[in-house]
Amino acid sequence: MAQLKAARVADVPTLDVVAPGLVVAEADASAAIAAARGPGGRFSVVGHRGKGMNALASADRRLQEVRENTVRSFNDAARFPVDYVEFDVQVTKDGCPIIFHDNFIYTEEDGKISQKRVTDLQLEDFVQYGPLNEQGKIGKPLLRKMKDGRMLNWNVQSEDALCTLQEAFEKVNPRLGFNVELKFDDNLEYEEEKLTRILQAILKVIFEYAKDRPILFSSFQPDAAQLMRKLQSKYPVYFLTNGGTEIYTDVRRNSLEEAIKLCLGSGLQGIVSEARGIFRHPAAIPKIKEANLSLLTYGTLNNVPEAVYMQHLMGVNGVIVDLVPEITEAVSELIALPEPDSEVENLSSNQAAKGAATPNFSQREISFLLRLIPELVQ
């Protein structure tokens, strides 16, 4: 068994009229949900923004290895046993879905720092930032603003150009599923008409280019998640939540209980929670299972193999991670699916879900718990 080392991540950056004929007729999404849980129902590992997000202030050089949310990062992740890559989609002013996490894009021109809202840019302006694909051409330098207000040069070891959603479908390994996060600014209010226009632009690209690639949608914006479920039923929609680790004016975002209620009321198929929310409120897991919802998690704890293993034991379906090589290796070595048990197969789904959420710990598993506790306390 490989030696397990707790990985630390510092300075995590804060992981927008229906067109005729574009609404998908009601369809059974059960196959897509099963795919989201991993082939054979196995525990899934999802690459965060590709092979991992860029944490520029971190001392861990692995978090500045390849530019996040790029074709190169997605294909680098595909070299490891991940089922999906997660990425953030916004729509430019001229209606093109692009892949970028932050609400604002920063550059330096003539010694002065300038910022522009990503969704206020035309596509031709967006692609001029950062490295360019065209030989001999240099794009505008990219800066990133930290939570504490510092502005850092957004430099990584392996560069790639910013990309559109269409380019991701055309250039990324077709075996990889896409976890498309519908990205919106928490500080803005969105009318349904605007939300619809944005989501339809995203759906137009997906319907044209997805082919057989597994897709799942997720969003912190409750109205966007609900509307995406109304606009189509081919692909599952998950609600993203901090799981009570942060408080918002919209109460739907403030607890796992509210997330379950939103999913059941809107026909959503899963929840993506901050991992700390799951560890703080483990009793929510059997409730999520009883509601027949899939459960994924994200957050810096998912870069700690022991924390990932514990979530597997608790009944979580998969984790979104930054340290893709290390976590996929740990999962491959530590998590082996048991042979099917005929008695278990005869249980109802609710009973099986309850059993999965309350495992009997072996001595080996207890030792993992003891090693995990100090990480959780910190």
PDB file of C-alpha atoms in Angstrom, residues 24-308:
ATOM      1  CA  VAL A  24     -35.700  18.619 -24.747  1.00  0.00           C
ATOM      2  CA  ALA A  25     -38.717  16.396 -24.326  1.00  0.00           C
ATOM      3  CA  GLU A  26     -39.002  14.583 -20.945  1.00  0.00           C
ATOM      4  CA  ALA A  27     -36.702  11.559 -20.958  1.00  0.00           C
ATOM      5  CA  ASP A  28     -35.427   9.026 -18.511  1.00  0.00           C
ATOM      6  CA  ALA A  29     -32.106  10.296 -17.091  1.00  0.00           C
ATOM      7  CA  SER A  30     -31.418   7.206 -14.985  1.00  0.00           C
ATOM      8  CA  ALA A  31     -28.630   6.007 -17.291  1.00  0.00           C
ATOM      9  CA  ALA A  32     -26.902   9.372 -17.070  1.00  0.00           C
ATOM     10  CA  ILE A  33     -27.215   9.382 -13.283  1.00  0.00           C
ATOM     11  CA  ALA A  34     -25.713   5.903 -13.117  1.00  0.00           C
ATOM     12  CA  ALA A  35     -22.826   7.114 -15.285  1.00  0.00           C
ATOM     13  CA  ALA A  36     -22.277  10.013 -12.892  1.00  0.00           C
ATOM     14  CA  ARG A  37     -21.879   7.510 -10.078  1.00  0.00           C
ATOM     15  CA  GLY A  38     -19.142   5.760 -12.023  1.00  0.00           C
ATOM     16  CA  PRO A  39     -19.120   2.640 -14.156  1.00  0.00           C
ATOM     17  CA  GLY A  40     -20.592  -0.235 -12.210  1.00  0.00           C
ATOM     18  CA  GLY A  41     -21.671   2.169  -9.492  1.00  0.00           C
ATOM     19  CA  ARG A  42     -18.072   2.591  -8.352  1.00  0.00           C
ATOM     20  CA  PHE A  43     -16.739   5.485  -6.312  1.00  0.00           C
ATOM     21  CA  SER A  44     -15.918   8.272  -8.784  1.00  0.00           C
ATOM     22  CA  VAL A  45     -13.034  10.729  -8.890  1.00  0.00           C
ATOM     23  CA  VAL A  46     -13.622  14.007 -10.737  1.00  0.00           C
ATOM     24  CA  GLY A  47     -10.799  16.342 -11.765  1.00  0.00           C
ATOM     25  CA  HIS A  48     -11.388  19.890 -10.471  1.00  0.00           C
ATOM     26  CA  ARG A  49     -11.100  22.362 -13.365  1.00  0.00           C
ATOM     27  CA  GLY A  50      -9.222  19.605 -15.159  1.00  0.00           C
ATOM     28  CA  LYS A  51      -6.119  18.264 -13.449  1.00  0.00           C
ATOM     29  CA  GLY A  52      -6.641  20.685 -10.557  1.00  0.00           C
ATOM     30  CA  MET A  53      -7.283  24.344  -9.847  1.00  0.00           C
ATOM     31  CA  ASN A  54      -4.469  26.899  -9.730  1.00  0.00           C
ATOM     32  CA  ALA A  55      -3.723  28.063  -6.157  1.00  0.00           C
ATOM     33  CA  LEU A  56      -1.130  30.722  -6.923  1.00  0.00           C
ATOM     34  CA  ALA A  57      -0.263  31.590  -3.308  1.00  0.00           C
ATOM     35  CA  SER A  58       0.219  27.966  -2.284  1.00  0.00           C
ATOM     36  CA  ALA A  59       3.671  26.569  -1.572  1.00  0.00           C
ATOM     37  CA  ASP A  60       2.551  23.343  -3.263  1.00  0.00           C
ATOM     38  CA  ARG A  61       3.900  23.547  -6.809  1.00  0.00           C
ATOM     39  CA  ARG A  62       1.485  20.850  -7.953  1.00  0.00           C
ATOM     40  CA  LEU A  63      -1.242  23.493  -7.812  1.00  0.00           C
ATOM     41  CA  GLN A  64       0.551  25.632 -10.389  1.00  0.00           C
ATOM     42  CA  GLU A  65       1.407  22.756 -12.713  1.00  0.00           C
ATOM     43  CA  VAL A  66      -0.989  23.340 -15.626  1.00  0.00           C
ATOM     44  CA  ARG A  67      -3.403  26.159 -16.382  1.00  0.00           C
ATOM     45  CA  GLU A  68      -6.826  25.265 -15.013  1.00  0.00           C
ATOM     46  CA  ASN A  69      -9.952  25.049 -17.183  1.00  0.00           C
ATOM     47  CA  THR A  70      -8.023  24.440 -20.412  1.00  0.00           C
ATOM     48  CA  VAL A  71      -7.948  21.663 -22.976  1.00  0.00           C
ATOM     49  CA  ARG A  72      -4.451  20.707 -21.816  1.00  0.00           C
ATOM     50  CA  SER A  73      -5.562  20.416 -18.193  1.00  0.00           C
ATOM     51  CA  PHE A  74      -8.549  18.258 -19.162  1.00  0.00           C
ATOM     52  CA  ASN A  75      -6.444  15.934 -21.302  1.00  0.00           C
ATOM     53  CA  ASP A  76      -3.764  15.708 -18.613  1.00  0.00           C
ATOM     54  CA  ALA A  77      -6.474  14.575 -16.196  1.00  0.00           C
ATOM     55  CA  ALA A  78      -7.601  11.969 -18.737  1.00  0.00           C
ATOM     56  CA  ARG A  79      -4.270  10.151 -18.297  1.00  0.00           C
ATOM     57  CA  PHE A  80      -5.499   9.082 -14.853  1.00  0.00           C
ATOM     58  CA  PRO A  81      -8.587   7.033 -13.871  1.00  0.00           C
ATOM     59  CA  VAL A  82     -11.003   9.943 -13.465  1.00  0.00           C
ATOM     60  CA  ASP A  83     -14.584   9.602 -14.657  1.00  0.00           C
ATOM     61  CA  TYR A  84     -15.272  13.308 -15.180  1.00  0.00           C
ATOM     62  CA  VAL A  85     -13.579  16.676 -15.283  1.00  0.00           C
ATOM     63  CA  GLU A  86     -15.387  19.586 -13.671  1.00  0.00           C
ATOM     64  CA  PHE A  87     -15.221  23.054 -15.205  1.00  0.00           C
ATOM     65  CA  ASP A  88     -16.947  26.437 -15.010  1.00  0.00           C
ATOM     66  CA  VAL A  89     -19.001  27.745 -17.922  1.00  0.00           C
ATOM     67  CA  GLN A  90     -20.016  31.361 -18.450  1.00  0.00           C
ATOM     68  CA  VAL A  91     -21.480  33.029 -21.532  1.00  0.00           C
ATOM     69  CA  THR A  92     -19.867  36.015 -23.236  1.00  0.00           C
ATOM     70  CA  LYS A  93     -21.768  39.153 -24.186  1.00  0.00           C
ATOM     71  CA  ASP A  94     -22.175  37.858 -27.731  1.00  0.00           C
ATOM     72  CA  GLY A  95     -23.601  34.520 -26.551  1.00  0.00           C
ATOM     73  CA  CYS A  96     -20.637  32.132 -26.640  1.00  0.00           C
ATOM     74  CA  PRO A  97     -20.202  29.651 -23.763  1.00  0.00           C
ATOM     75  CA  ILE A  98     -16.608  29.854 -22.510  1.00  0.00           C
ATOM     76  CA  ILE A  99     -14.734  28.039 -19.737  1.00  0.00           C
ATOM     77  CA  PHE A 100     -13.442  30.317 -16.964  1.00  0.00           C
ATOM     78  CA  HIS A 101     -13.922  30.312 -13.200  1.00  0.00           C
ATOM     79  CA  ASP A 102     -13.555  33.886 -11.932  1.00  0.00           C
ATOM     80  CA  ASN A 103     -16.228  36.559 -12.392  1.00  0.00           C
ATOM     81  CA  PHE A 104     -13.611  39.133 -13.415  1.00  0.00           C
ATOM     82  CA  ILE A 105     -10.556  38.863 -15.626  1.00  0.00           C
ATOM     83  CA  TYR A 106      -7.505  41.013 -14.808  1.00  0.00           C
ATOM     84  CA  THR A 107      -4.561  42.175 -16.883  1.00  0.00           C
ATOM     85  CA  GLU A 108      -1.852  44.818 -16.775  1.00  0.00           C
ATOM     86  CA  GLU A 109      -1.572  47.405 -19.511  1.00  0.00           C
ATOM     87  CA  ASP A 110       0.892  50.305 -19.509  1.00  0.00           C
ATOM     88  CA  GLY A 111       1.726  49.618 -15.885  1.00  0.00           C
ATOM     89  CA  LYS A 112      -1.905  49.787 -14.794  1.00  0.00           C
ATOM     90  CA  ILE A 113      -4.134  46.896 -13.688  1.00  0.00           C
ATOM     91  CA  SER A 114      -7.483  46.695 -15.445  1.00  0.00           C
ATOM     92  CA  GLN A 115     -10.444  44.443 -14.767  1.00  0.00           C
ATOM     93  CA  LYS A 116     -13.430  43.419 -16.841  1.00  0.00           C
ATOM     94  CA  ARG A 117     -16.398  41.236 -16.026  1.00  0.00           C
ATOM     95  CA  VAL A 118     -16.041  38.065 -18.076  1.00  0.00           C
ATOM     96  CA  THR A 119     -19.658  38.113 -19.223  1.00  0.00           C
ATOM     97  CA  ASP A 120     -19.230  41.699 -20.504  1.00  0.00           C
ATOM     98  CA  LEU A 121     -16.554  40.575 -22.974  1.00  0.00           C
ATOM     99  CA  GLN A 122     -17.094  39.626 -26.588  1.00  0.00           C
ATOM    100  CA  LEU A 123     -15.599  36.242 -27.499  1.00  0.00           C
ATOM    101  CA  GLU A 124     -12.855  37.864 -29.609  1.00  0.00           C
ATOM    102  CA  ASP A 125     -11.802  39.889 -26.564  1.00  0.00           C
ATOM    103  CA  PHE A 126     -11.863  36.921 -24.154  1.00  0.00           C
ATOM    104  CA  VAL A 127      -9.510  34.787 -26.248  1.00  0.00           C
ATOM    105  CA  GLN A 128      -6.882  37.558 -26.287  1.00  0.00           C
ATOM    106  CA  TYR A 129      -6.075  36.988 -22.598  1.00  0.00           C
ATOM    107  CA  GLY A 130      -3.248  34.676 -21.563  1.00  0.00           C
ATOM    108  CA  PRO A 131      -1.312  32.342 -23.868  1.00  0.00           C
ATOM    109  CA  LEU A 132      -2.489  32.189 -27.473  1.00  0.00           C
ATOM    110  CA  ASN A 133      -2.661  29.174 -29.752  1.00  0.00           C
ATOM    111  CA  GLU A 134      -1.385  31.163 -32.731  1.00  0.00           C
ATOM    112  CA  GLN A 135       2.369  30.928 -33.287  1.00  0.00           C
ATOM    113  CA  GLY A 136       4.277  34.148 -32.719  1.00  0.00           C
ATOM    114  CA  LYS A 137       1.394  35.930 -30.991  1.00  0.00           C
ATOM    115  CA  ILE A 138       1.376  36.909 -27.325  1.00  0.00           C
ATOM    116  CA  GLY A 139      -1.832  37.543 -25.418  1.00  0.00           C
ATOM    117  CA  LYS A 140      -2.543  39.976 -22.631  1.00  0.00           C
ATOM    118  CA  PRO A 141      -0.857  39.000 -19.351  1.00  0.00           C
ATOM    119  CA  LEU A 142      -3.222  37.361 -16.881  1.00  0.00           C
ATOM    120  CA  LEU A 143      -3.402  38.361 -13.227  1.00  0.00           C
ATOM    121  CA  ARG A 144      -5.522  36.822 -10.485  1.00  0.00           C
ATOM    122  CA  LYS A 145      -7.013  38.570  -7.468  1.00  0.00           C
ATOM    123  CA  MET A 146      -6.783  36.668  -4.192  1.00  0.00           C
ATOM    124  CA  LYS A 147      -9.442  36.696  -1.483  1.00  0.00           C
ATOM    125  CA  ASP A 148      -7.224  38.968   0.614  1.00  0.00           C
ATOM    126  CA  GLY A 149      -7.022  41.509  -2.211  1.00  0.00           C
ATOM    127  CA  ARG A 150      -3.513  40.662  -3.423  1.00  0.00           C
ATOM    128  CA  MET A 151      -2.970  40.636  -7.165  1.00  0.00           C
ATOM    129  CA  LEU A 152      -0.645  37.872  -8.397  1.00  0.00           C
ATOM    130  CA  ASN A 153       0.757  37.061 -11.815  1.00  0.00           C
ATOM    131  CA  TRP A 154      -1.168  34.041 -13.041  1.00  0.00           C
ATOM    132  CA  ASN A 155       1.839  31.989 -14.123  1.00  0.00           C
ATOM    133  CA  VAL A 156       1.907  28.195 -14.245  1.00  0.00           C
ATOM    134  CA  GLN A 157       4.451  25.615 -15.375  1.00  0.00           C
ATOM    135  CA  SER A 158       2.440  24.275 -18.335  1.00  0.00           C
ATOM    136  CA  GLU A 159       0.458  26.872 -20.245  1.00  0.00           C
ATOM    137  CA  ASP A 160      -2.482  26.630 -22.582  1.00  0.00           C
ATOM    138  CA  ALA A 161      -4.937  29.043 -24.163  1.00  0.00           C
ATOM    139  CA  LEU A 162      -8.321  29.855 -22.671  1.00  0.00           C
ATOM    140  CA  CYS A 163     -11.028  27.873 -24.430  1.00  0.00           C
ATOM    141  CA  THR A 164     -14.681  27.732 -25.359  1.00  0.00           C
ATOM    142  CA  LEU A 165     -17.106  24.965 -24.424  1.00  0.00           C
ATOM    143  CA  GLN A 166     -17.214  23.876 -28.067  1.00  0.00           C
ATOM    144  CA  GLU A 167     -13.422  23.491 -28.156  1.00  0.00           C
ATOM    145  CA  ALA A 168     -13.556  21.282 -25.068  1.00  0.00           C
ATOM    146  CA  PHE A 169     -15.980  18.925 -26.799  1.00  0.00           C
ATOM    147  CA  GLU A 170     -13.876  18.887 -29.964  1.00  0.00           C
ATOM    148  CA  LYS A 171     -10.409  18.500 -28.427  1.00  0.00           C
ATOM    149  CA  VAL A 172     -10.751  16.636 -25.104  1.00  0.00           C
ATOM    150  CA  ASN A 173     -10.449  12.851 -24.814  1.00  0.00           C
ATOM    151  CA  PRO A 174     -13.966  11.547 -25.595  1.00  0.00           C
ATOM    152  CA  ARG A 175     -13.896   9.005 -22.748  1.00  0.00           C
ATOM    153  CA  LEU A 176     -14.047  11.819 -20.180  1.00  0.00           C
ATOM    154  CA  GLY A 177     -17.396  12.932 -18.833  1.00  0.00           C
ATOM    155  CA  PHE A 178     -17.995  16.657 -18.331  1.00  0.00           C
ATOM    156  CA  ASN A 179     -19.303  18.098 -15.067  1.00  0.00           C
ATOM    157  CA  VAL A 180     -20.488  21.465 -16.402  1.00  0.00           C
ATOM    158  CA  GLU A 181     -20.785  23.986 -13.573  1.00  0.00           C
ATOM    159  CA  LEU A 182     -23.195  26.744 -14.529  1.00  0.00           C
ATOM    160  CA  LYS A 183     -21.259  29.705 -13.162  1.00  0.00           C
ATOM    161  CA  PHE A 184     -23.004  32.838 -11.868  1.00  0.00           C
ATOM    162  CA  ASP A 185     -21.957  35.791  -9.715  1.00  0.00           C
ATOM    163  CA  ASP A 186     -23.286  35.568  -6.136  1.00  0.00           C
ATOM    164  CA  ASN A 187     -23.454  39.366  -6.010  1.00  0.00           C
ATOM    165  CA  LEU A 188     -25.838  39.713  -8.953  1.00  0.00           C
ATOM    166  CA  GLU A 189     -29.548  39.006  -9.318  1.00  0.00           C
ATOM    167  CA  TYR A 190     -30.723  37.174 -12.416  1.00  0.00           C
ATOM    168  CA  GLU A 191     -34.172  37.418 -13.940  1.00  0.00           C
ATOM    169  CA  GLU A 192     -35.584  34.220 -15.420  1.00  0.00           C
ATOM    170  CA  GLU A 193     -35.415  35.628 -18.948  1.00  0.00           C
ATOM    171  CA  LYS A 194     -31.670  36.256 -18.614  1.00  0.00           C
ATOM    172  CA  LEU A 195     -31.046  32.888 -17.003  1.00  0.00           C
ATOM    173  CA  THR A 196     -32.947  31.186 -19.807  1.00  0.00           C
ATOM    174  CA  ARG A 197     -30.942  32.977 -22.490  1.00  0.00           C
ATOM    175  CA  ILE A 198     -27.653  31.928 -20.853  1.00  0.00           C
ATOM    176  CA  LEU A 199     -28.677  28.308 -20.321  1.00  0.00           C
ATOM    177  CA  GLN A 200     -30.034  27.990 -23.852  1.00  0.00           C
ATOM    178  CA  ALA A 201     -26.690  29.157 -25.249  1.00  0.00           C
ATOM    179  CA  ILE A 202     -24.953  26.412 -23.251  1.00  0.00           C
ATOM    180  CA  LEU A 203     -27.484  23.768 -24.233  1.00  0.00           C
ATOM    181  CA  LYS A 204     -27.173  24.644 -27.911  1.00  0.00           C
ATOM    182  CA  VAL A 205     -23.464  23.749 -27.847  1.00  0.00           C
ATOM    183  CA  ILE A 206     -24.015  20.614 -25.774  1.00  0.00           C
ATOM    184  CA  PHE A 207     -26.790  19.244 -27.970  1.00  0.00           C
ATOM    185  CA  GLU A 208     -24.646  19.780 -31.062  1.00  0.00           C
ATOM    186  CA  TYR A 209     -21.291  18.502 -29.795  1.00  0.00           C
ATOM    187  CA  ALA A 210     -21.768  16.200 -26.776  1.00  0.00           C
ATOM    188  CA  LYS A 211     -22.562  13.061 -28.798  1.00  0.00           C
ATOM    189  CA  ASP A 212     -22.171  10.107 -26.387  1.00  0.00           C
ATOM    190  CA  ARG A 213     -20.048  11.937 -23.813  1.00  0.00           C
ATOM    191  CA  PRO A 214     -21.515  11.722 -20.280  1.00  0.00           C
ATOM    192  CA  ILE A 215     -22.664  15.128 -19.036  1.00  0.00           C
ATOM    193  CA  LEU A 216     -23.930  16.393 -15.714  1.00  0.00           C
ATOM    194  CA  PHE A 217     -24.801  19.962 -14.779  1.00  0.00           C
ATOM    195  CA  SER A 218     -24.253  21.621 -11.418  1.00  0.00           C
ATOM    196  CA  SER A 219     -24.779  25.104 -10.033  1.00  0.00           C
ATOM    197  CA  PHE A 220     -24.702  27.084  -6.798  1.00  0.00           C
ATOM    198  CA  GLN A 221     -27.450  29.271  -8.283  1.00  0.00           C
ATOM    199  CA  PRO A 222     -30.709  27.571  -7.199  1.00  0.00           C
ATOM    200  CA  ASP A 223     -32.837  29.209  -9.883  1.00  0.00           C
ATOM    201  CA  ALA A 224     -30.366  28.231 -12.608  1.00  0.00           C
ATOM    202  CA  ALA A 225     -30.322  24.606 -11.424  1.00  0.00           C
ATOM    203  CA  GLN A 226     -34.120  24.459 -11.365  1.00  0.00           C
ATOM    204  CA  LEU A 227     -34.428  26.100 -14.769  1.00  0.00           C
ATOM    205  CA  MET A 228     -31.873  23.781 -16.358  1.00  0.00           C
ATOM    206  CA  ARG A 229     -33.935  20.839 -15.111  1.00  0.00           C
ATOM    207  CA  LYS A 230     -37.045  22.362 -16.740  1.00  0.00           C
ATOM    208  CA  LEU A 231     -35.293  23.068 -20.038  1.00  0.00           C
ATOM    209  CA  GLN A 232     -33.995  19.523 -20.506  1.00  0.00           C
ATOM    210  CA  SER A 233     -34.089  16.097 -18.903  1.00  0.00           C
ATOM    211  CA  LYS A 234     -31.481  14.247 -20.920  1.00  0.00           C
ATOM    212  CA  TYR A 235     -28.686  15.107 -18.484  1.00  0.00           C
ATOM    213  CA  PRO A 236     -28.827  15.106 -14.669  1.00  0.00           C
ATOM    214  CA  VAL A 237     -28.676  18.378 -12.751  1.00  0.00           C
ATOM    215  CA  TYR A 238     -26.967  18.612  -9.346  1.00  0.00           C
ATOM    216  CA  PHE A 239     -27.295  21.397  -6.790  1.00  0.00           C
ATOM    217  CA  LEU A 240     -24.005  22.781  -5.477  1.00  0.00           C
ATOM    218  CA  THR A 241     -23.957  23.775  -1.815  1.00  0.00           C
ATOM    219  CA  ASN A 242     -21.464  24.791   0.852  1.00  0.00           C
ATOM    220  CA  GLY A 243     -23.400  22.482   3.151  1.00  0.00           C
ATOM    221  CA  GLY A 244     -23.804  25.134   5.843  1.00  0.00           C
ATOM    222  CA  THR A 245     -20.119  26.083   5.992  1.00  0.00           C
ATOM    223  CA  GLU A 246     -21.052  29.568   4.708  1.00  0.00           C
ATOM    224  CA  ILE A 247     -24.287  31.521   5.122  1.00  0.00           C
ATOM    225  CA  TYR A 248     -26.129  33.340   2.329  1.00  0.00           C
ATOM    226  CA  THR A 249     -29.240  35.491   2.134  1.00  0.00           C
ATOM    227  CA  ASP A 250     -30.856  32.763   0.009  1.00  0.00           C
ATOM    228  CA  VAL A 251     -31.776  30.137   2.621  1.00  0.00           C
ATOM    229  CA  ARG A 252     -31.802  27.411  -0.044  1.00  0.00           C
ATOM    230  CA  ARG A 253     -28.001  27.579  -0.001  1.00  0.00           C
ATOM    231  CA  ASN A 254     -27.465  27.324   3.741  1.00  0.00           C
ATOM    232  CA  SER A 255     -27.734  23.627   4.631  1.00  0.00           C
ATOM    233  CA  LEU A 256     -27.817  20.100   3.304  1.00  0.00           C
ATOM    234  CA  GLU A 257     -31.432  19.853   4.472  1.00  0.00           C
ATOM    235  CA  GLU A 258     -32.358  22.804   2.243  1.00  0.00           C
ATOM    236  CA  ALA A 259     -30.417  21.240  -0.632  1.00  0.00           C
ATOM    237  CA  ILE A 260     -32.400  18.010  -0.288  1.00  0.00           C
ATOM    238  CA  LYS A 261     -35.649  19.978  -0.215  1.00  0.00           C
ATOM    239  CA  LEU A 262     -34.685  21.905  -3.353  1.00  0.00           C
ATOM    240  CA  CYS A 263     -33.741  18.727  -5.220  1.00  0.00           C
ATOM    241  CA  LEU A 264     -36.940  16.910  -4.301  1.00  0.00           C
ATOM    242  CA  GLY A 265     -39.103  19.916  -5.163  1.00  0.00           C
ATOM    243  CA  SER A 266     -37.446  20.495  -8.531  1.00  0.00           C
ATOM    244  CA  GLY A 267     -36.633  16.992  -9.736  1.00  0.00           C
ATOM    245  CA  LEU A 268     -32.869  17.469  -9.471  1.00  0.00           C
ATOM    246  CA  GLN A 269     -30.834  14.290  -9.357  1.00  0.00           C
ATOM    247  CA  GLY A 270     -27.969  15.028  -6.996  1.00  0.00           C
ATOM    248  CA  ILE A 271     -26.100  17.242  -4.556  1.00  0.00           C
ATOM    249  CA  VAL A 272     -22.496  18.435  -4.670  1.00  0.00           C
ATOM    250  CA  SER A 273     -21.486  19.510  -1.163  1.00  0.00           C
ATOM    251  CA  GLU A 274     -18.389  21.020   0.391  1.00  0.00           C
ATOM    252  CA  ALA A 275     -16.709  18.029   2.054  1.00  0.00           C
ATOM    253  CA  ARG A 276     -16.629  19.794   5.434  1.00  0.00           C
ATOM    254  CA  GLY A 277     -20.413  20.021   5.318  1.00  0.00           C
ATOM    255  CA  ILE A 278     -20.613  16.231   5.038  1.00  0.00           C
ATOM    256  CA  PHE A 279     -18.164  15.628   7.880  1.00  0.00           C
ATOM    257  CA  ARG A 280     -19.964  18.144  10.107  1.00  0.00           C
ATOM    258  CA  HIS A 281     -23.408  16.700   9.332  1.00  0.00           C
ATOM    259  CA  PRO A 282     -22.961  12.995   8.499  1.00  0.00           C
ATOM    260  CA  ALA A 283     -26.604  12.310   9.424  1.00  0.00           C
ATOM    261  CA  ALA A 284     -27.560  14.070   6.175  1.00  0.00           C
ATOM    262  CA  ILE A 285     -26.096  11.232   4.093  1.00  0.00           C
ATOM    263  CA  PRO A 286     -28.822   8.639   4.810  1.00  0.00           C
ATOM    264  CA  LYS A 287     -31.429  11.354   4.129  1.00  0.00           C
ATOM    265  CA  ILE A 288     -29.801  12.051   0.768  1.00  0.00           C
ATOM    266  CA  LYS A 289     -29.771   8.331  -0.021  1.00  0.00           C
ATOM    267  CA  GLU A 290     -33.407   7.914   1.035  1.00  0.00           C
ATOM    268  CA  ALA A 291     -34.272  10.721  -1.386  1.00  0.00           C
ATOM    269  CA  ASN A 292     -32.564   8.652  -4.140  1.00  0.00           C
ATOM    270  CA  LEU A 293     -30.079  11.454  -4.785  1.00  0.00           C
ATOM    271  CA  SER A 294     -26.462  11.049  -5.810  1.00  0.00           C
ATOM    272  CA  LEU A 295     -23.863  12.793  -3.622  1.00  0.00           C
ATOM    273  CA  LEU A 296     -20.532  14.266  -4.701  1.00  0.00           C
ATOM    274  CA  THR A 297     -18.234  16.507  -2.655  1.00  0.00           C
ATOM    275  CA  TYR A 298     -15.580  19.151  -3.329  1.00  0.00           C
ATOM    276  CA  GLY A 299     -13.084  21.114  -1.239  1.00  0.00           C
ATOM    277  CA  THR A 300      -9.511  20.994   0.014  1.00  0.00           C
ATOM    278  CA  LEU A 301     -10.220  18.005   2.276  1.00  0.00           C
ATOM    279  CA  ASN A 302     -10.613  15.982  -0.907  1.00  0.00           C
ATOM    280  CA  ASN A 303      -6.865  16.322  -1.424  1.00  0.00           C
ATOM    281  CA  VAL A 304      -6.335  14.198   1.714  1.00  0.00           C
ATOM    282  CA  PRO A 305      -6.539  10.467   0.875  1.00  0.00           C
ATOM    283  CA  GLU A 306      -7.835   9.557   4.348  1.00  0.00           C
ATOM    284  CA  ALA A 307     -10.697  12.045   3.998  1.00  0.00           C
ATOM    285  CA  VAL A 308     -11.601  10.625   0.586  1.00  0.00           C
TER     286      VAL A 308
END
